[in-house]
Short mmCIF file of C-alpha atoms and ligand atoms in Angstrom, two decimals:
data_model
loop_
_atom_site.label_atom_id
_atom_site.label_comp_id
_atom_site.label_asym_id
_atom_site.label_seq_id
_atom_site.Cartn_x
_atom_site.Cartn_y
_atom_site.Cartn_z
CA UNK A 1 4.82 8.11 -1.74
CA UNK A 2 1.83 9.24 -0.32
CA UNK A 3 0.85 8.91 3.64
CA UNK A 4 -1.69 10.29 6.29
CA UNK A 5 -0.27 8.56 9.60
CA UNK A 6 1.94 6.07 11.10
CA UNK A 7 4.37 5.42 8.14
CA UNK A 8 5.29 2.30 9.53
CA UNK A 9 4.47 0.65 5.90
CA UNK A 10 6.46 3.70 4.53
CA UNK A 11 9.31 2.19 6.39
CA UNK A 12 9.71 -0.89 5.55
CA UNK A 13 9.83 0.05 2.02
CA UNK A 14 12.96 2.76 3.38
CA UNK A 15 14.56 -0.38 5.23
CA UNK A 16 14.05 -3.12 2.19
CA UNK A 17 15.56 -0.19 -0.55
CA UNK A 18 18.27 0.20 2.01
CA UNK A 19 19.45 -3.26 2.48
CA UNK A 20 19.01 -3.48 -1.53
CA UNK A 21 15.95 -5.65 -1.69
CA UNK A 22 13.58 -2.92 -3.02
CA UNK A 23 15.72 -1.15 -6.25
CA UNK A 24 13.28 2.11 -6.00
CA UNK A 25 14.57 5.63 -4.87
CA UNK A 26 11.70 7.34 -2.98
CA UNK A 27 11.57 10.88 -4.64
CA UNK A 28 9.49 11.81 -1.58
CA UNK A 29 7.01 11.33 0.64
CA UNK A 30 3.50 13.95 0.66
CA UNK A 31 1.70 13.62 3.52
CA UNK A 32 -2.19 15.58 3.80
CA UNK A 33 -1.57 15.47 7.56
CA UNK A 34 1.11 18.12 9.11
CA UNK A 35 1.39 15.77 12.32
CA UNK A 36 1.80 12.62 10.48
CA UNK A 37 4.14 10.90 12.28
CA UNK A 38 5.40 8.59 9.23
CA UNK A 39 7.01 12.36 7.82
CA UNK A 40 9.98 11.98 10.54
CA UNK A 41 10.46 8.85 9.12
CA UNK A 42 11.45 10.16 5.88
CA UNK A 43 13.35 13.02 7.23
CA UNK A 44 15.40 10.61 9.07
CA UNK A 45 15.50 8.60 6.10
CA UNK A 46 16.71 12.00 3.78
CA UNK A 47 13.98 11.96 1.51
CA UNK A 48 11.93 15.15 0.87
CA UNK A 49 8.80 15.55 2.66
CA UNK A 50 5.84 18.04 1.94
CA UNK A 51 2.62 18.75 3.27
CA UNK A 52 -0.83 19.34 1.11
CA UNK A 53 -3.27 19.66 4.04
CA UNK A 54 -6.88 18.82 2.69
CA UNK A 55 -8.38 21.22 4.98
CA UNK A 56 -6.83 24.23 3.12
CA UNK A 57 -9.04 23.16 -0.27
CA UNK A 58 -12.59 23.51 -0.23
CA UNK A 59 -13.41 20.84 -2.32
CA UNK A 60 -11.40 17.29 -3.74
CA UNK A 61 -10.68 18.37 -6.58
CA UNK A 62 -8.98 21.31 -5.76
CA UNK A 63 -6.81 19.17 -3.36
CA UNK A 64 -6.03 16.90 -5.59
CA UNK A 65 -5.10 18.91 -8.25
CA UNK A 66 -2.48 20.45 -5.88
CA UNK A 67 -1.21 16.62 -4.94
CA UNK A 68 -0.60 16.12 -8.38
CA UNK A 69 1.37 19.25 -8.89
CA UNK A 70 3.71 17.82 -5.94
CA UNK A 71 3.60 14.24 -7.22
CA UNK A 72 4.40 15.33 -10.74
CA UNK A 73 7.25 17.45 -10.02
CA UNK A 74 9.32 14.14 -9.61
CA UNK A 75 7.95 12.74 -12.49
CA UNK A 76 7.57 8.93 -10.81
CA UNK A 77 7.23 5.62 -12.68
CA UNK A 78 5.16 5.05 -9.66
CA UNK A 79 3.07 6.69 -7.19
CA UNK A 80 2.82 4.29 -3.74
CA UNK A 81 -0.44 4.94 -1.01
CA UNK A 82 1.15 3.79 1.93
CA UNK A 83 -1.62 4.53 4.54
CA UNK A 84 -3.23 7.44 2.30
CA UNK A 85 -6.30 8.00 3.83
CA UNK A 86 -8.61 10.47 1.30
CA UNK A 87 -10.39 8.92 -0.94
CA UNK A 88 -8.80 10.12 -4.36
CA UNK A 89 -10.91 11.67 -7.55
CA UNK A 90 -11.08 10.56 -11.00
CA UNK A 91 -9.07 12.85 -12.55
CA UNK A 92 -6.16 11.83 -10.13
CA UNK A 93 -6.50 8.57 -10.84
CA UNK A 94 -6.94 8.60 -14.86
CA UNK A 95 -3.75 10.64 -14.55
CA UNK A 96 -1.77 7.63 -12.80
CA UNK A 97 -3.83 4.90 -13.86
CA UNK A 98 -1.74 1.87 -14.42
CA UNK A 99 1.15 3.21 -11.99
CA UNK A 100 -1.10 3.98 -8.74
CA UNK A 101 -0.31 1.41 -6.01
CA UNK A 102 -2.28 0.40 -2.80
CA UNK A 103 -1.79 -1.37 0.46
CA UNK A 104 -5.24 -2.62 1.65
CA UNK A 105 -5.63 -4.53 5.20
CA UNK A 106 -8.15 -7.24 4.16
CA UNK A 107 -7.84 -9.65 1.47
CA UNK A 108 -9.74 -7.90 -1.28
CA UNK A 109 -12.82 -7.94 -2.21
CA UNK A 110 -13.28 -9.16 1.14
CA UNK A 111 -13.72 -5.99 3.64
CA UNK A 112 -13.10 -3.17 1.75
CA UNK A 113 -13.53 0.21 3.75
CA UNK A 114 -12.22 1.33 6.73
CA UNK A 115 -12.42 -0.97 10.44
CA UNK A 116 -11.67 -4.04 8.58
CA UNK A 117 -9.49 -6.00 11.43
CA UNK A 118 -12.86 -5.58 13.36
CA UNK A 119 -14.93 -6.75 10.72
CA UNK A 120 -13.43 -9.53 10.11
CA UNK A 121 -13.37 -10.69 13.72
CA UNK A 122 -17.41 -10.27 13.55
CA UNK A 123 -17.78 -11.99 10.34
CA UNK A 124 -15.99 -14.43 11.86
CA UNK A 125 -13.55 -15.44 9.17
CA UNK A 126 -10.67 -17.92 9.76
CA UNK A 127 -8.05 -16.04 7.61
CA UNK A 128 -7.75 -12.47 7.06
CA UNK A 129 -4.61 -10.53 5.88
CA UNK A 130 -3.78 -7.62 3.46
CA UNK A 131 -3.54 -6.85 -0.04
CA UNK A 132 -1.40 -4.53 -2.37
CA UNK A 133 -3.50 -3.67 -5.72
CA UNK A 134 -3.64 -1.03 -8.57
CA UNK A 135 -5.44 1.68 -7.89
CA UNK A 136 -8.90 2.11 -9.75
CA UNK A 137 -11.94 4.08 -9.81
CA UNK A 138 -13.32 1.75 -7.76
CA UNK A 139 -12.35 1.80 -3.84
CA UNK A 140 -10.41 -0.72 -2.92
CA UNK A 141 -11.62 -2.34 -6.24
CA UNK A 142 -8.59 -2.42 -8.51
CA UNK A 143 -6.35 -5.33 -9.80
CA UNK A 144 -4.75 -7.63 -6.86
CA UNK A 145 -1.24 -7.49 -7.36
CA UNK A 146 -0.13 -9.69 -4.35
CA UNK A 147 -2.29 -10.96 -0.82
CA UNK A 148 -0.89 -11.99 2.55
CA UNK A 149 -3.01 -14.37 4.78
CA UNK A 150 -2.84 -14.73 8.25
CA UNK A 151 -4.83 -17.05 10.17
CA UNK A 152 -7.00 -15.60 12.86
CA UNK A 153 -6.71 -16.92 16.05
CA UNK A 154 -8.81 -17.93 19.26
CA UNK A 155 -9.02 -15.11 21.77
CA UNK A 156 -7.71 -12.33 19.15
CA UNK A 157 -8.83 -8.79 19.44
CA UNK A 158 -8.69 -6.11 16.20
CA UNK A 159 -5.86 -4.93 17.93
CA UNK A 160 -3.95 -8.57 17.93
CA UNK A 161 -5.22 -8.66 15.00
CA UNK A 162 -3.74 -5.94 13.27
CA UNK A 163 -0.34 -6.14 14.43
CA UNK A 164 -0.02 -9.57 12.72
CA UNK A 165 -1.40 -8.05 9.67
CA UNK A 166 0.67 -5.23 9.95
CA UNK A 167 3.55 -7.33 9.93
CA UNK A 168 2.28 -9.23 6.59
CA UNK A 169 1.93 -5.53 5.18
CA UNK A 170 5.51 -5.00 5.53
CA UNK A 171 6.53 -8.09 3.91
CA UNK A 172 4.70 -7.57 0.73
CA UNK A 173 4.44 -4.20 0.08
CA UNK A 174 8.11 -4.28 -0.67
CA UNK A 175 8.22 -6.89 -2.97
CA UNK A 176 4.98 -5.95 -4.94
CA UNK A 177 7.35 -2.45 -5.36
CA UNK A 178 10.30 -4.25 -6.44
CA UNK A 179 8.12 -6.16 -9.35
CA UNK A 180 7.15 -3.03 -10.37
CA UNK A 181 10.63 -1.34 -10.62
CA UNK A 182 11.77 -4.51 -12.32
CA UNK A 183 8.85 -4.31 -14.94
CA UNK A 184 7.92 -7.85 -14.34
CA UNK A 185 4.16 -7.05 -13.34
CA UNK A 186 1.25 -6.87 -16.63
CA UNK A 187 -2.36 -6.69 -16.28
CA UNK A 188 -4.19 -8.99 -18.56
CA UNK A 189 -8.24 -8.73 -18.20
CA UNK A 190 -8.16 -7.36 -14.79
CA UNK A 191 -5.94 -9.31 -13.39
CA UNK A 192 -2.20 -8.21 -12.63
CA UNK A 193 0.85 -11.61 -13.52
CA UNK A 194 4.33 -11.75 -12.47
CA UNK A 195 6.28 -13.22 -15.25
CA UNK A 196 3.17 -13.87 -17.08
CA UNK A 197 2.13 -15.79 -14.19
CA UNK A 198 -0.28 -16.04 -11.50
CA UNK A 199 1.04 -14.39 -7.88
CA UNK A 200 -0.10 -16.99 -5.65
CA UNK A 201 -1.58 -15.91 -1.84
CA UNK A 202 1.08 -16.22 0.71
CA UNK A 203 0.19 -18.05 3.99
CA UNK A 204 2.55 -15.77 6.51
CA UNK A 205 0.21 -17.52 9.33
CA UNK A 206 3.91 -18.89 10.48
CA UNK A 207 6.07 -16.28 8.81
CA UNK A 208 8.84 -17.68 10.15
CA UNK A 209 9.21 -20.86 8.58
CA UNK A 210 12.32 -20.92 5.36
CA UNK A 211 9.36 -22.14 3.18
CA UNK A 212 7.56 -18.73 3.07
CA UNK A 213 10.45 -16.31 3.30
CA UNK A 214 11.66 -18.37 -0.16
CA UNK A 215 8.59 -17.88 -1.20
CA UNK A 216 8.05 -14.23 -0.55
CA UNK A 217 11.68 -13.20 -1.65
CA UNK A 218 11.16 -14.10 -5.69
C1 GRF B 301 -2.15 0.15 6.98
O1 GRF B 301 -2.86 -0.82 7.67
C2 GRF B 301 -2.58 0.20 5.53
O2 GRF B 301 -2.93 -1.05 5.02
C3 GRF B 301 -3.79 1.08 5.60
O3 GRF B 301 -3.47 2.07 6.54
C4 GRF B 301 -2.50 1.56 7.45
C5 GRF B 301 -1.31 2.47 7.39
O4 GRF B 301 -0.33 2.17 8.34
N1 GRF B 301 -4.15 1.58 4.30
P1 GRF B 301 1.08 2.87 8.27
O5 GRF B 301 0.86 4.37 8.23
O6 GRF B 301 1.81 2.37 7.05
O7 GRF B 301 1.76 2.45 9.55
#
């Protein structure tokens, strides 16, 4: 797993493999930041952490050449961004292409790029929300494996806005994992099925009602 910051998206794919909802063992977590604070998470958590600063490489490919060496010593059926914030080269991405997951706070292709919680608030858009996808060369471009909505509210700041997002991140980023581990996901023409299905959007503007937590836990 690979972070810059917060973790808090790393966690709540710790807490769902912990309570058995997420059947993935995190064969650790590299971080490009030494003060990232989601790297005590992991320690806590046991899993190995390591550090590949991108200010010690003078150019991206050079960085990401050593990331690989550190992701490929664990040889992982999947490699999870979970708040990785450098944009990654081609040759990374060829190398994991197919098994290079993302966790995006828009709903793709709406927003892509950085402020989005603030963008959305001054596009004025009545539902915003996050989305997990398949990494391609295209930023913030590849297939949608599952989106959250939320509804955006009267009065709400990017802030407000965010934290209920936030919270729709940790619901799905989980579950897209677990399809993954349980080889249920398959992209046909760009677009990523369940089942050989369609993965509807999930409305968690009222996360708490049965309805949606059914929904969500497939
Ligand atoms: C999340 O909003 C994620 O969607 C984005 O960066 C943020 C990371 O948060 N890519 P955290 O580090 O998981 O708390």
């Amino acid at each position: 797993m690979l972070i810059s910051g917060r973790g808090s998206n790393l966690q709540a794919i710790v807490d769902a493999a912990r309570v058995g909802e997420c059947p993935i063992d995190i064969a650790t977590v590299i971080s490009n930041r030494a003060q990232a604070p989601g790297l005590r998470n992991a320690s806590a958590a046991g899993i190995d952490t390591v550090v590949v600063d991108h200010r010690d490489f003078s150019d991206r490919v050079s960085f990401d050449r050593a990331l690989m060496k550190q992701v490929d010593r664990h040889e992982p059926d999947l490699v999870v961004l979970a708040g990785f914030m450098r944009i990654l080269g081609d040759a990374f991405i060829d190398h994991y292409a197919g098994r290079l997951m993302n966790i995006h706070p828009s709903l793709l292709p709406a927003f892509p790029g950085l402020r989005t919680h603030e963008r959305a608030l001054a596009a004025g858009v009545p539902q915003h929300g996050a989305t997990v996808h398949f990494v391609t060369h295209e930023v913030d471009g590849g297939p949608i494996v599952t989106q959250a909505q939320v509804a955006v509210l009267p009065g709400d700041t990017p802030q407000s806005l965010e934290t209920r997002v936030l919270a729709a991140e940790h619901r799905i980023f989980p579950i897209a994992i677990r399809w993954f581990a349980q080889g249920r996901l398959r992209v046909a023409n760009g677009e990523v099925l369940l089942d050989g299905q369609r993965i509807p959007i999930y409305d968690l503007s009222d996360s708490g009602t049965q309805e949606n937590l059914n929904g969500l836990r497939r």
